[in-house]
Amino acid sequence: DAGVIQSPRHEVTEMGQEVTLRCKPISGHDYLFWYRQTMMRGLELLIYFNNNVPIDDSGMPEDRFSAKMPNASFSTLKIQPSEPRDSAVYFCASSKYRTEAFFGQGTRLTVV
Amino acid sequence: QQQVKQSPQSLIVQKGGIPIINCAYENTAFDYFPWYQQFPGKGPALLIAIRPDVSEKKEGRFTISFNKSAKQFSLHIMDSQPGDSATYFCAAGGGNQGGKLIFGQGTELSVKP
């Protein structure tokens, strides 16, 4: 298996623009997680899905952030409008069981 | 209750040394404690994990020690190598947390040749 695939790997955008990050989980995994990593806050869980249904979105920072999982092989994290403080590395992870999460390579987002 | 506290923030050892990274948690409902290894520009990779019914687990040169009563666990790396230089994260989850993993702040390990 190719592992968790994220795109794009790098994204530079201007403040106020919409940003969409994409994730393809490992086939057969029924949990999908979105994490954000910054120097100040470390690794934070934003939201996770089980069988395509959002289970816990308490980590989503504000209404500018939204996530969808239309099917078992695809998820998106959208930021609209983006702000400089959203600059971070965003990771998608998936797991077959609740806890053994496998991470993608991440998307480095820079908002200028 | 949700925090996982990790120390030290950074660690430098000589090749062959045994770095030890410590973590403490508060939520007694946690029942899964993994360690992740992250190299620059890469995502965290699962290294080793333990459940609270055992006090120690070894996989190769990596050992987790678990102290349930103290709510602490630690990672030991035997015969450390320069290739082990990375950032290490402890985490805690399971129990009443559903699929959540709560991560420590990370330890940047440097192994000098």
mmCIF file of N, CA and C in Angstrom, chain A:
data_model
loop_
_atom_site.group_PDB
_atom_site.id
_atom_site.type_symbol
_atom_site.label_atom_id
_atom_site.label_comp_id
_atom_site.label_asym_id
_atom_site.label_seq_id
_atom_site.Cartn_x
_atom_site.Cartn_y
_atom_site.Cartn_z
ATOM 1 N N ASP A 1 0.844 -1.190 0.000
ATOM 2 C CA ASP A 1 0.000 0.000 0.000
ATOM 3 C C ASP A 1 0.881 1.241 0.000
ATOM 4 N N ALA A 2 0.426 2.317 -0.641
ATOM 5 C CA ALA A 2 1.233 3.521 -0.769
ATOM 6 C C ALA A 2 1.228 4.349 0.503
ATOM 7 N N GLY A 3 0.440 3.996 1.469
ATOM 8 C CA GLY A 3 0.341 4.806 2.659
ATOM 9 C C GLY A 3 -0.680 5.912 2.470
ATOM 10 N N VAL A 4 -0.735 6.808 3.455
ATOM 11 C CA VAL A 4 -1.643 7.946 3.388
ATOM 12 C C VAL A 4 -1.057 8.975 2.423
ATOM 13 N N ILE A 5 -1.869 9.406 1.479
ATOM 14 C CA ILE A 5 -1.387 10.336 0.462
ATOM 15 C C ILE A 5 -2.051 11.688 0.637
ATOM 16 N N GLN A 6 -1.222 12.724 0.764
ATOM 17 C CA GLN A 6 -1.740 14.080 0.922
ATOM 18 C C GLN A 6 -1.296 14.942 -0.252
ATOM 19 N N SER A 7 -2.153 15.878 -0.611
ATOM 20 C CA SER A 7 -1.783 16.849 -1.632
ATOM 21 C C SER A 7 -2.445 18.189 -1.335
ATOM 22 N N PRO A 8 -1.816 19.295 -1.726
ATOM 23 C CA PRO A 8 -0.444 19.351 -2.225
ATOM 24 C C PRO A 8 0.557 19.166 -1.078
ATOM 25 N N ARG A 9 1.834 19.027 -1.386
ATOM 26 C CA ARG A 9 2.858 18.938 -0.337
ATOM 27 C C ARG A 9 3.175 20.316 0.233
ATOM 28 N N HIS A 10 3.099 21.305 -0.626
ATOM 29 C CA HIS A 10 3.345 22.691 -0.209
ATOM 30 C C HIS A 10 2.282 23.581 -0.830
ATOM 31 N N GLU A 11 1.853 24.574 -0.062
ATOM 32 C CA GLU A 11 0.858 25.508 -0.555
ATOM 33 C C GLU A 11 1.198 26.876 -0.007
ATOM 34 N N VAL A 12 1.338 27.838 -0.912
ATOM 35 C CA VAL A 12 1.538 29.225 -0.507
ATOM 36 C C VAL A 12 0.364 30.017 -1.053
ATOM 37 N N THR A 13 -0.308 30.735 -0.194
ATOM 38 C CA THR A 13 -1.488 31.460 -0.620
ATOM 39 C C THR A 13 -1.543 32.824 0.060
ATOM 40 N N GLU A 14 -2.340 33.691 -0.509
ATOM 41 C CA GLU A 14 -2.483 35.019 0.080
ATOM 42 C C GLU A 14 -3.620 35.028 1.089
ATOM 43 N N MET A 15 -3.468 35.842 2.078
ATOM 44 C CA MET A 15 -4.502 35.997 3.098
ATOM 45 C C MET A 15 -5.845 36.268 2.433
ATOM 46 N N GLY A 16 -6.871 35.584 2.927
ATOM 47 C CA GLY A 16 -8.204 35.786 2.386
ATOM 48 C C GLY A 16 -8.611 34.768 1.333
ATOM 49 N N GLN A 17 -7.633 34.052 0.796
ATOM 50 C CA GLN A 17 -7.948 33.053 -0.221
ATOM 51 C C GLN A 17 -8.437 31.758 0.420
ATOM 52 N N GLU A 18 -9.159 30.981 -0.370
ATOM 53 C CA GLU A 18 -9.611 29.660 0.078
ATOM 54 C C GLU A 18 -8.502 28.641 -0.185
ATOM 55 N N VAL A 19 -8.312 27.763 0.779
ATOM 56 C CA VAL A 19 -7.303 26.709 0.669
ATOM 57 C C VAL A 19 -7.985 25.363 0.870
ATOM 58 N N THR A 20 -7.675 24.397 0.008
ATOM 59 C CA THR A 20 -8.225 23.046 0.166
ATOM 60 C C THR A 20 -7.083 22.042 0.200
ATOM 61 N N LEU A 21 -7.045 21.290 1.282
ATOM 62 C CA LEU A 21 -6.046 20.241 1.444
ATOM 63 C C LEU A 21 -6.737 18.893 1.239
ATOM 64 N N ARG A 22 -6.026 17.959 0.615
ATOM 65 C CA ARG A 22 -6.637 16.686 0.245
ATOM 66 C C ARG A 22 -5.918 15.504 0.866
ATOM 67 N N CYS A 23 -6.675 14.440 1.089
ATOM 68 C CA CYS A 23 -6.103 13.257 1.739
ATOM 69 C C CYS A 23 -6.752 11.997 1.191
ATOM 70 N N LYS A 24 -5.911 11.019 0.890
ATOM 71 C CA LYS A 24 -6.393 9.681 0.534
ATOM 72 C C LYS A 24 -5.884 8.726 1.609
ATOM 73 N N PRO A 25 -6.774 8.152 2.413
ATOM 74 C CA PRO A 25 -6.325 7.262 3.493
ATOM 75 C C PRO A 25 -5.887 5.899 2.956
ATOM 76 N N ILE A 26 -5.303 5.109 3.820
ATOM 77 C CA ILE A 26 -4.931 3.741 3.467
ATOM 78 C C ILE A 26 -6.207 2.924 3.262
ATOM 79 N N SER A 27 -6.239 2.162 2.190
ATOM 80 C CA SER A 27 -7.415 1.363 1.873
ATOM 81 C C SER A 27 -7.748 0.413 3.025
ATOM 82 N N GLY A 28 -9.018 0.371 3.394
ATOM 83 C CA GLY A 28 -9.435 -0.515 4.471
ATOM 84 C C GLY A 28 -9.438 0.132 5.838
ATOM 85 N N HIS A 29 -8.833 1.296 5.950
ATOM 86 C CA HIS A 29 -8.848 2.013 7.219
ATOM 87 C C HIS A 29 -10.171 2.755 7.349
ATOM 88 N N ASP A 30 -10.791 2.639 8.539
ATOM 89 C CA ASP A 30 -12.095 3.276 8.700
ATOM 90 C C ASP A 30 -12.074 4.510 9.599
ATOM 91 N N TYR A 31 -10.875 4.879 10.090
ATOM 92 C CA TYR A 31 -10.736 6.122 10.833
ATOM 93 C C TYR A 31 -9.822 7.061 10.037
ATOM 94 N N LEU A 32 -10.192 8.349 10.012
ATOM 95 C CA LEU A 32 -9.360 9.353 9.355
ATOM 96 C C LEU A 32 -9.264 10.563 10.273
ATOM 97 N N PHE A 33 -8.032 11.049 10.419
ATOM 98 C CA PHE A 33 -7.753 12.154 11.336
ATOM 99 C C PHE A 33 -7.101 13.299 10.566
ATOM 100 N N TRP A 34 -7.404 14.523 10.949
ATOM 101 C CA TRP A 34 -6.672 15.700 10.479
ATOM 102 C C TRP A 34 -5.975 16.332 11.693
ATOM 103 N N TYR A 35 -4.653 16.514 11.582
ATOM 104 C CA TYR A 35 -3.847 17.146 12.614
ATOM 105 C C TYR A 35 -3.181 18.394 12.049
ATOM 106 N N ARG A 36 -2.862 19.329 12.940
ATOM 107 C CA ARG A 36 -2.089 20.497 12.576
ATOM 108 C C ARG A 36 -0.851 20.523 13.473
ATOM 109 N N GLN A 37 0.304 20.819 12.878
ATOM 110 C CA GLN A 37 1.542 20.872 13.659
ATOM 111 C C GLN A 37 2.188 22.252 13.541
ATOM 112 N N THR A 38 2.421 22.884 14.669
ATOM 113 C CA THR A 38 3.146 24.153 14.738
ATOM 114 C C THR A 38 4.181 24.063 15.846
ATOM 115 N N MET A 39 5.163 24.942 15.796
ATOM 116 C CA MET A 39 6.184 24.953 16.843
ATOM 117 C C MET A 39 5.558 25.297 18.190
ATOM 118 N N MET A 40 4.630 26.245 18.175
ATOM 119 C CA MET A 40 4.056 26.725 19.434
ATOM 120 C C MET A 40 3.105 25.712 20.070
ATOM 121 N N ARG A 41 2.303 25.045 19.272
ATOM 122 C CA ARG A 41 1.224 24.218 19.808
ATOM 123 C C ARG A 41 1.418 22.725 19.598
ATOM 124 N N GLY A 42 2.498 22.359 18.903
ATOM 125 C CA GLY A 42 2.763 20.940 18.683
ATOM 126 C C GLY A 42 1.753 20.324 17.731
ATOM 127 N N LEU A 43 1.441 19.049 17.959
ATOM 128 C CA LEU A 43 0.490 18.311 17.132
ATOM 129 C C LEU A 43 -0.897 18.395 17.748
ATOM 130 N N GLU A 44 -1.822 19.005 17.029
ATOM 131 C CA GLU A 44 -3.186 19.162 17.528
ATOM 132 C C GLU A 44 -4.143 18.393 16.625
ATOM 133 N N LEU A 45 -5.043 17.646 17.230
ATOM 134 C CA LEU A 45 -6.087 16.985 16.463
ATOM 135 C C LEU A 45 -7.173 18.003 16.135
ATOM 136 N N LEU A 46 -7.489 18.126 14.860
ATOM 137 C CA LEU A 46 -8.531 19.065 14.441
ATOM 138 C C LEU A 46 -9.894 18.385 14.386
ATOM 139 N N ILE A 47 -9.945 17.235 13.727
ATOM 140 C CA ILE A 47 -11.195 16.523 13.534
ATOM 141 C C ILE A 47 -10.877 15.088 13.184
ATOM 142 N N TYR A 48 -11.805 14.162 13.529
ATOM 143 C CA TYR A 48 -11.639 12.826 13.007
ATOM 144 C C TYR A 48 -12.971 12.226 12.587
ATOM 145 N N PHE A 49 -12.878 11.315 11.630
ATOM 146 C CA PHE A 49 -14.025 10.634 11.037
ATOM 147 C C PHE A 49 -13.932 9.128 11.325
ATOM 148 N N ASN A 50 -15.101 8.510 11.448
ATOM 149 C CA ASN A 50 -15.191 7.065 11.503
ATOM 150 C C ASN A 50 -16.222 6.649 10.476
ATOM 151 N N ASN A 51 -15.819 5.783 9.550
ATOM 152 C CA ASN A 51 -16.722 5.378 8.475
ATOM 153 C C ASN A 51 -17.364 6.582 7.781
ATOM 154 N N ASN A 52 -16.522 7.568 7.484
ATOM 155 C CA ASN A 52 -16.889 8.785 6.734
ATOM 156 C C ASN A 52 -17.736 9.766 7.530
ATOM 157 N N VAL A 53 -18.058 9.478 8.767
ATOM 158 C CA VAL A 53 -18.892 10.355 9.591
ATOM 159 C C VAL A 53 -18.007 11.132 10.567
ATOM 160 N N PRO A 54 -18.141 12.472 10.634
ATOM 161 C CA PRO A 54 -17.348 13.224 11.611
ATOM 162 C C PRO A 54 -17.756 12.865 13.029
ATOM 163 N N ILE A 55 -16.787 12.494 13.852
ATOM 164 C CA ILE A 55 -17.067 12.058 15.220
ATOM 165 C C ILE A 55 -16.749 13.165 16.220
ATOM 166 N N ASP A 56 -15.643 13.838 16.028
ATOM 167 C CA ASP A 56 -15.221 14.862 16.983
ATOM 168 C C ASP A 56 -14.528 15.976 16.220
ATOM 169 N N ASP A 57 -15.158 17.142 16.197
ATOM 170 C CA ASP A 57 -14.542 18.298 15.534
ATOM 171 C C ASP A 57 -14.211 19.396 16.538
ATOM 172 N N SER A 58 -14.063 19.024 17.783
ATOM 173 C CA SER A 58 -13.828 20.020 18.828
ATOM 174 C C SER A 58 -12.488 20.733 18.680
ATOM 175 N N GLY A 59 -11.591 20.169 17.906
ATOM 176 C CA GLY A 59 -10.287 20.796 17.694
ATOM 177 C C GLY A 59 -10.255 21.768 16.540
ATOM 178 N N MET A 60 -11.307 21.860 15.777
ATOM 179 C CA MET A 60 -11.355 22.808 14.653
ATOM 180 C C MET A 60 -11.332 24.209 15.236
ATOM 181 N N PRO A 61 -10.357 25.026 14.825
ATOM 182 C CA PRO A 61 -10.153 26.302 15.525
ATOM 183 C C PRO A 61 -11.321 27.273 15.404
ATOM 184 N N GLU A 62 -11.954 27.348 14.278
ATOM 185 C CA GLU A 62 -13.068 28.282 14.120
ATOM 186 C C GLU A 62 -13.833 27.929 12.842
ATOM 187 N N ASP A 63 -14.893 28.707 12.601
ATOM 188 C CA ASP A 63 -15.782 28.387 11.483
ATOM 189 C C ASP A 63 -15.111 28.504 10.122
ATOM 190 N N ARG A 64 -13.954 29.092 10.064
ATOM 191 C CA ARG A 64 -13.259 29.201 8.771
ATOM 192 C C ARG A 64 -12.764 27.834 8.308
ATOM 193 N N PHE A 65 -12.693 26.897 9.236
ATOM 194 C CA PHE A 65 -12.207 25.553 8.928
ATOM 195 C C PHE A 65 -13.391 24.611 8.746
ATOM 196 N N SER A 66 -13.326 23.788 7.698
ATOM 197 C CA SER A 66 -14.334 22.752 7.514
ATOM 198 C C SER A 66 -13.661 21.518 6.910
ATOM 199 N N ALA A 67 -14.219 20.359 7.209
ATOM 200 C CA ALA A 67 -13.667 19.110 6.681
ATOM 201 C C ALA A 67 -14.799 18.226 6.217
ATOM 202 N N LYS A 68 -14.533 17.483 5.149
ATOM 203 C CA LYS A 68 -15.531 16.573 4.608
ATOM 204 C C LYS A 68 -14.868 15.237 4.282
ATOM 205 N N MET A 69 -15.673 14.216 4.271
ATOM 206 C CA MET A 69 -15.207 12.896 3.834
ATOM 207 C C MET A 69 -16.335 12.278 3.009
ATOM 208 N N PRO A 70 -16.399 12.578 1.723
ATOM 209 C CA PRO A 70 -17.523 12.132 0.901
ATOM 210 C C PRO A 70 -17.529 10.619 0.659
ATOM 211 N N ASN A 71 -16.364 9.975 0.768
ATOM 212 C CA ASN A 71 -16.307 8.520 0.617
ATOM 213 C C ASN A 71 -15.106 7.989 1.385
ATOM 214 N N ALA A 72 -14.956 6.680 1.412
ATOM 215 C CA ALA A 72 -13.933 6.045 2.244
ATOM 216 C C ALA A 72 -12.513 6.305 1.763
ATOM 217 N N SER A 73 -12.349 6.852 0.566
ATOM 218 C CA SER A 73 -11.001 7.008 0.031
ATOM 219 C C SER A 73 -10.593 8.461 -0.181
ATOM 220 N N PHE A 74 -11.358 9.403 0.390
ATOM 221 C CA PHE A 74 -11.026 10.796 0.120
ATOM 222 C C PHE A 74 -11.577 11.709 1.212
ATOM 223 N N SER A 75 -10.744 12.677 1.607
ATOM 224 C CA SER A 75 -11.178 13.680 2.567
ATOM 225 C C SER A 75 -10.542 15.018 2.210
ATOM 226 N N THR A 76 -11.230 16.089 2.556
ATOM 227 C CA THR A 76 -10.687 17.428 2.341
ATOM 228 C C THR A 76 -10.775 18.236 3.623
ATOM 229 N N LEU A 77 -9.818 19.135 3.781
ATOM 230 C CA LEU A 77 -9.837 20.136 4.849
ATOM 231 C C LEU A 77 -9.768 21.494 4.149
ATOM 232 N N LYS A 78 -10.757 22.321 4.416
ATOM 233 C CA LYS A 78 -10.846 23.591 3.723
ATOM 234 C C LYS A 78 -10.726 24.737 4.721
ATOM 235 N N ILE A 79 -10.005 25.767 4.336
ATOM 236 C CA ILE A 79 -9.884 26.981 5.147
ATOM 237 C C ILE A 79 -10.348 28.143 4.273
ATOM 238 N N GLN A 80 -11.369 28.841 4.736
ATOM 239 C CA GLN A 80 -11.929 29.941 3.963
ATOM 240 C C GLN A 80 -12.541 30.979 4.888
ATOM 241 N N PRO A 81 -12.008 32.203 4.932
ATOM 242 C CA PRO A 81 -10.796 32.679 4.287
ATOM 243 C C PRO A 81 -9.556 32.340 5.112
ATOM 244 N N SER A 82 -8.435 32.185 4.447
ATOM 245 C CA SER A 82 -7.206 31.845 5.155
ATOM 246 C C SER A 82 -6.580 33.093 5.782
ATOM 247 N N GLU A 83 -5.840 32.860 6.884
ATOM 248 C CA GLU A 83 -5.160 33.934 7.596
ATOM 249 C C GLU A 83 -3.711 33.510 7.849
ATOM 250 N N PRO A 84 -2.806 34.466 8.040
ATOM 251 C CA PRO A 84 -1.396 34.118 8.284
ATOM 252 C C PRO A 84 -1.215 33.158 9.460
ATOM 253 N N ARG A 85 -2.049 33.257 10.482
ATOM 254 C CA ARG A 85 -1.885 32.380 11.656
ATOM 255 C C ARG A 85 -2.291 30.937 11.365
ATOM 256 N N ASP A 86 -2.837 30.686 10.177
ATOM 257 C CA ASP A 86 -3.150 29.306 9.775
ATOM 258 C C ASP A 86 -1.919 28.593 9.212
ATOM 259 N N SER A 87 -0.840 29.320 9.026
ATOM 260 C CA SER A 87 0.395 28.721 8.504
ATOM 261 C C SER A 87 0.868 27.631 9.448
ATOM 262 N N ALA A 88 1.044 26.427 8.903
ATOM 263 C CA ALA A 88 1.386 25.252 9.712
ATOM 264 C C ALA A 88 1.595 24.084 8.762
ATOM 265 N N VAL A 89 1.961 22.944 9.332
ATOM 266 C CA VAL A 89 1.957 21.700 8.566
ATOM 267 C C VAL A 89 0.702 20.932 8.966
ATOM 268 N N TYR A 90 -0.076 20.561 7.983
ATOM 269 C CA TYR A 90 -1.322 19.834 8.223
ATOM 270 C C TYR A 90 -1.114 18.372 7.831
ATOM 271 N N PHE A 91 -1.405 17.491 8.768
ATOM 272 C CA PHE A 91 -1.256 16.057 8.536
ATOM 273 C C PHE A 91 -2.610 15.375 8.515
ATOM 274 N N CYS A 92 -2.717 14.433 7.614
ATOM 275 C CA CYS A 92 -3.823 13.511 7.608
ATOM 276 C C CYS A 92 -3.283 12.163 8.081
ATOM 277 N N ALA A 93 -4.068 11.432 8.851
ATOM 278 C CA ALA A 93 -3.677 10.108 9.315
ATOM 279 C C ALA A 93 -4.886 9.188 9.209
ATOM 280 N N SER A 94 -4.620 7.902 9.067
ATOM 281 C CA SER A 94 -5.731 6.946 9.049
ATOM 282 C C SER A 94 -5.381 5.739 9.900
ATOM 283 N N SER A 95 -6.411 5.032 10.339
ATOM 284 C CA SER A 95 -6.179 3.823 11.121
ATOM 285 C C SER A 95 -7.303 2.834 10.884
ATOM 286 N N LYS A 96 -6.942 1.552 11.042
ATOM 287 C CA LYS A 96 -7.945 0.501 10.938
ATOM 288 C C LYS A 96 -8.627 0.315 12.290
ATOM 289 N N TYR A 97 -7.833 0.432 13.339
ATOM 290 C CA TYR A 97 -8.362 0.387 14.680
ATOM 291 C C TYR A 97 -8.321 1.801 15.244
ATOM 292 N N ARG A 98 -8.917 2.013 16.375
ATOM 293 C CA ARG A 98 -9.085 3.389 16.847
ATOM 294 C C ARG A 98 -7.784 4.099 17.106
ATOM 295 N N THR A 99 -6.719 3.387 17.382
ATOM 296 C CA THR A 99 -5.571 4.067 17.936
ATOM 297 C C THR A 99 -4.279 3.959 17.127
ATOM 298 N N GLU A 100 -4.100 2.997 16.250
ATOM 299 C CA GLU A 100 -2.832 2.842 15.523
ATOM 300 C C GLU A 100 -2.861 3.685 14.263
ATOM 301 N N ALA A 101 -2.558 4.957 14.407
ATOM 302 C CA ALA A 101 -2.683 5.900 13.308
ATOM 303 C C ALA A 101 -1.415 5.955 12.464
ATOM 304 N N PHE A 102 -1.591 5.975 11.143
ATOM 305 C CA PHE A 102 -0.496 6.115 10.188
ATOM 306 C C PHE A 102 -0.648 7.484 9.513
ATOM 307 N N PHE A 103 0.429 8.257 9.541
ATOM 308 C CA PHE A 103 0.396 9.626 9.049
ATOM 309 C C PHE A 103 0.854 9.744 7.599
ATOM 310 N N GLY A 104 0.305 10.737 6.905
ATOM 311 C CA GLY A 104 0.807 11.124 5.600
ATOM 312 C C GLY A 104 2.032 12.007 5.742
ATOM 313 N N GLN A 105 2.529 12.474 4.604
ATOM 314 C CA GLN A 105 3.741 13.303 4.593
ATOM 315 C C GLN A 105 3.462 14.749 4.986
ATOM 316 N N GLY A 106 2.208 15.130 4.998
ATOM 317 C CA GLY A 106 1.861 16.482 5.412
ATOM 318 C C GLY A 106 1.782 17.477 4.267
ATOM 319 N N THR A 107 1.045 18.550 4.515
ATOM 320 C CA THR A 107 0.990 19.701 3.610
ATOM 321 C C THR A 107 1.495 20.910 4.386
ATOM 322 N N ARG A 108 2.561 21.520 3.874
ATOM 323 C CA ARG A 108 3.075 22.732 4.523
ATOM 324 C C ARG A 108 2.351 23.923 3.937
ATOM 325 N N LEU A 109 1.538 24.585 4.750
ATOM 326 C CA LEU A 109 0.745 25.733 4.305
ATOM 327 C C LEU A 109 1.387 27.019 4.797
ATOM 328 N N THR A 110 1.579 27.937 3.870
ATOM 329 C CA THR A 110 2.065 29.271 4.205
ATOM 330 C C THR A 110 1.060 30.276 3.685
ATOM 331 N N VAL A 111 0.545 31.095 4.588
ATOM 332 C CA VAL A 111 -0.406 32.146 4.215
ATOM 333 C C VAL A 111 0.295 33.484 4.392
ATOM 334 N N VAL A 112 0.421 34.219 3.304
ATOM 335 C CA VAL A 112 1.166 35.495 3.347
ATOM 336 C C VAL A 112 0.215 36.691 3.234
#
